[in-house]
Coordinates of N, CA and C in Angstrom, one line a residue:
M83 N 6.0 23.8 10.2 CA 5.3 23.6 8.9 C 4.0 23.0 9.3
R84 N 2.9 23.5 8.6 CA 1.6 22.9 8.8 C 1.5 21.5 8.2
M85 N 1.0 20.6 9.0 CA 0.9 19.2 8.6 C -0.5 18.7 8.8
M86 N -0.9 17.7 8.0 CA -2.1 16.9 8.2 C -1.6 15.5 8.6
M87 N -2.1 15.0 9.7 CA -1.9 13.7 10.1 C -3.2 12.9 9.9
R88 N -3.1 11.9 9.1 CA -4.3 11.1 8.8 C -4.1 9.7 9.4
A89 N -5.0 9.3 10.3 CA -4.9 8.0 10.9 C -6.1 7.2 10.5
R90 N -5.8 5.9 10.1 CA -6.8 5.0 9.7 C -6.9 3.9 10.8
I91 N -8.0 3.9 11.5 CA -8.2 3.0 12.6 C -9.0 1.8 12.2
P92 N -8.4 0.5 12.2 CA -9.2 -0.6 11.9 C -10.4 -0.8 12.7
V93 N -11.5 -1.4 12.1 CA -12.7 -1.6 12.8 C -12.6 -2.2 14.2
E94 N -11.9 -3.3 14.2 CA -11.8 -4.1 15.5 C -11.1 -3.2 16.6
A95 N -10.1 -2.6 16.2 CA -9.3 -1.7 17.2 C -10.2 -0.6 17.6
G96 N -10.9 0.0 16.7 CA -11.8 1.2 17.0 C -13.0 0.7 17.9
N97 N -13.5 -0.5 17.6 CA -14.7 -0.9 18.4 C -14.3 -1.2 19.8
A98 N -13.0 -1.5 20.1 CA -12.5 -1.7 21.5 C -12.1 -0.3 22.1
A99 N -11.5 0.5 21.3 CA -11.0 1.8 21.8 C -12.0 2.8 22.1
V100 N -13.1 2.9 21.4 CA -14.1 3.9 21.6 C -14.8 3.7 23.0
P101 N -15.4 2.6 23.3 CA -16.0 2.4 24.6 C -15.1 2.5 25.8
E102 N -13.8 2.0 25.6 CA -12.8 2.1 26.6 C -12.3 3.5 26.9
G103 N -12.5 4.4 26.0 CA -12.0 5.8 26.1 C -10.6 5.9 25.6
T104 N -10.0 4.9 25.0 CA -8.7 5.0 24.5 C -8.6 5.9 23.3
A105 N -9.6 5.9 22.5 CA -9.5 6.8 21.3 C -9.4 8.3 21.7
M106 N -10.3 8.7 22.6 CA -10.3 10.1 23.1 C -9.0 10.4 23.9
A107 N -8.5 9.4 24.6 CA -7.2 9.6 25.4 C -6.0 9.8 24.4
V108 N -6.0 9.1 23.3 CA -5.0 9.3 22.3 C -5.1 10.7 21.7
L109 N -6.3 11.2 21.4 CA -6.4 12.6 20.9 C -6.0 13.6 21.9
Q110 N -6.3 13.3 23.1 CA -5.9 14.3 24.2 C -4.4 14.3 24.4
E111 N -3.8 13.1 24.3 CA -2.3 13.0 24.4 C -1.6 13.8 23.3
V112 N -2.1 13.7 22.1 CA -1.5 14.4 21.0 C -1.8 15.9 21.1
T113 N -2.9 16.3 21.6 CA -3.3 17.7 21.8 C -2.3 18.4 22.8
E114 N -1.8 17.6 23.8 CA -0.9 18.1 24.7 C 0.5 18.3 24.2
L115 N 0.8 17.6 23.0 CA 2.1 17.7 22.4 C 2.2 18.8 21.4
V116 N 1.2 19.1 20.7 CA 1.2 20.1 19.6 C 0.0 21.0 19.7
D117 N 0.1 22.1 19.1 CA -1.0 23.1 19.0 C -1.8 22.7 17.8
I118 N -3.0 22.0 18.1 CA -3.8 21.5 17.0 C -4.7 22.6 16.5
E119 N -4.7 22.8 15.1 CA -5.5 23.7 14.4 C -6.9 23.2 14.2
A120 N -7.0 21.9 13.9 CA -8.3 21.3 13.7 C -8.2 19.8 13.7
V121 N -9.3 19.2 14.1 CA -9.5 17.7 14.1 C -10.8 17.4 13.4
Y122 N -10.7 16.4 12.5 CA -11.9 15.9 11.9 C -11.9 14.4 12.0
V123 N -13.1 13.9 12.3 CA -13.2 12.4 12.5 C -14.4 12.0 11.7
G124 N -14.3 10.8 11.0 CA -15.4 10.3 10.2 C -15.1 9.0 9.6
P125 N -16.1 8.4 9.0 CA -15.9 7.1 8.3 C -15.3 7.3 6.9
E126 N -14.4 6.4 6.6 CA -13.9 6.4 5.2 C -13.6 4.9 4.9
Q127 N -14.1 4.4 3.8 CA -13.9 3.0 3.3 C -14.1 2.0 4.4
G128 N -15.1 2.3 5.2 CA -15.6 1.3 6.2 C -14.8 1.3 7.5
E129 N -13.9 2.3 7.7 CA -13.1 2.4 8.9 C -13.1 3.8 9.4
R130 N -12.7 3.9 10.7 CA -12.7 5.3 11.3 C -11.4 6.0 10.8
R131 N -11.6 7.3 10.5 CA -10.5 8.1 10.0 C -10.4 9.3 10.9
V132 N -9.2 9.7 11.3 CA -9.0 10.9 12.1 C -8.0 11.8 11.3
M133 N -8.3 13.0 11.1 CA -7.4 14.0 10.4 C -7.1 15.1 11.4
V134 N -5.9 15.3 11.7 CA -5.4 16.3 12.7 C -4.5 17.3 11.9
F135 N -4.8 18.5 12.0 CA -4.1 19.6 11.4 C -3.3 20.3 12.5
F136 N -2.0 20.5 12.3 CA -1.2 21.1 13.3 C 0.1 21.6 12.7
D137 N 0.8 22.4 13.5 CA 2.1 23.0 13.1 C 3.2 22.0 13.7
L138 N 4.0 21.4 12.8 CA 5.1 20.6 13.2 C 6.4 21.5 13.3
E139 N 6.8 21.7 14.6 CA 8.0 22.5 14.8 C 9.3 21.8 14.6
E140 N 9.4 20.6 15.0 CA 10.6 19.8 14.9 C 10.3 18.4 14.3
S141 N 11.0 17.9 13.3 CA 10.8 16.6 12.8 C 11.0 15.5 13.9
S142 N 11.8 15.8 14.9 CA 12.0 14.9 16.0 C 10.7 14.7 16.8
D143 N 9.7 15.5 16.6 CA 8.4 15.4 17.3 C 7.5 14.3 16.7
I144 N 7.9 13.8 15.5 CA 7.0 12.9 14.8 C 6.8 11.6 15.6
P145 N 7.8 11.0 16.2 CA 7.4 9.7 16.9 C 6.5 10.0 18.1
A146 N 6.6 11.0 18.8 CA 5.7 11.3 20.0 C 4.3 11.6 19.5
I147 N 4.2 12.1 18.3 CA 2.8 12.4 17.8 C 2.2 11.2 17.2
T148 N 2.9 10.4 16.5 CA 2.3 9.2 15.8 C 2.2 7.9 16.6
E149 N 3.2 7.7 17.5 CA 3.2 6.4 18.2 C 2.0 6.1 19.0
P150 N 1.3 7.1 19.6 CA 0.1 6.7 20.3 C -1.0 6.1 19.4
F151 N -1.0 6.6 18.1 CA -2.0 6.1 17.2 C -1.6 4.6 16.7
F152 N -0.3 4.4 16.5 CA 0.2 3.1 16.2 C 0.0 2.1 17.3
Q153 N 0.5 2.5 18.5 CA 0.5 1.5 19.6 C -0.8 1.3 20.3
K154 N -1.6 2.3 20.4 CA -2.9 2.2 21.2 C -4.1 2.0 20.3
L155 N -4.0 2.3 19.0 CA -5.2 2.2 18.2 C -4.9 1.3 17.0
N156 N -3.7 0.7 16.9 CA -3.4 -0.1 15.7 C -3.6 0.6 14.4
A157 N -3.4 1.9 14.4 CA -3.7 2.7 13.2 C -2.6 2.8 12.2
S158 N -2.9 3.0 11.0 CA -1.9 3.3 10.0 C -1.9 4.9 10.0
V159 N -0.8 5.5 9.8 CA -0.7 6.9 9.9 C 0.1 7.5 8.8
E160 N -0.4 8.6 8.2 CA 0.3 9.4 7.2 C 0.5 10.8 7.7
L161 N 1.6 11.4 7.4 CA 1.9 12.8 7.6 C 2.1 13.5 6.3
L162 N 1.3 14.6 6.0 CA 1.4 15.3 4.8 C 1.6 16.8 5.0
P163 N 2.5 17.5 4.4 CA 2.5 18.9 4.5 C 1.3 19.5 3.8
V164 N 0.7 20.5 4.4 CA -0.5 21.1 3.8 C -0.4 22.6 3.9
M165 N -1.3 23.3 3.2 CA -1.4 24.8 3.3 C -2.8 25.2 3.5
N166 N -3.0 26.3 4.2 CA -4.3 26.8 4.3 C -4.4 27.9 3.2
R167 N -5.5 28.6 3.2 CA -5.6 29.6 2.1 C -4.5 30.7 2.1
Q168 N -4.2 31.2 3.3 CA -3.2 32.2 3.4 C -1.8 31.7 3.0
D169 N -1.5 30.4 3.3 CA -0.2 29.9 2.9 C -0.2 29.8 1.4
L170 N -1.3 29.3 0.8 CA -1.4 29.2 -0.7 C -1.2 30.5 -1.4
M171 N -1.9 31.5 -0.9 CA -1.7 32.9 -1.4 C -0.3 33.4 -1.4
A172 N 0.4 33.2 -0.2 CA 1.8 33.6 -0.1 C 2.7 32.8 -1.0
G173 N 2.4 31.5 -1.2 CA 3.2 30.7 -2.1 C 3.0 31.1 -3.5
V174 N 1.8 31.4 -3.9 CA 1.6 31.8 -5.3 C 2.2 33.1 -5.6
A175 N 2.2 34.0 -4.6 CA 2.8 35.4 -4.7 C 4.4 35.2 -5.0
K176 N 5.0 34.2 -4.4 CA 6.4 34.0 -4.6 C 6.8 33.5 -6.0
L177 N 5.8 33.0 -6.7 CA 6.0 32.6 -8.1 C 6.4 33.7 -9.0
G178 N 6.1 34.9 -8.7 CA 6.5 36.0 -9.5 C 5.5 36.5 -10.5

């Protein structure tokens, strides 16, 4: 299932993680676990936000994907099922 993981990194944790290389290391770690479709990074409400779009094959993969953000970046993390345009078109077609 296509998922969006949104991580909110507090300012203090981000200020330490970026120059140390921890932030990029966490993204690399997650990239090695799942086939990432897209990654977007930017500010939101005064903090760093990371949005990662990927296919979640097994729900048992969730801890391995989210824990690096929790433990190494002190981030809060959300996982949301999402659709791209093709998924939406297929879903609407099933409505009848």
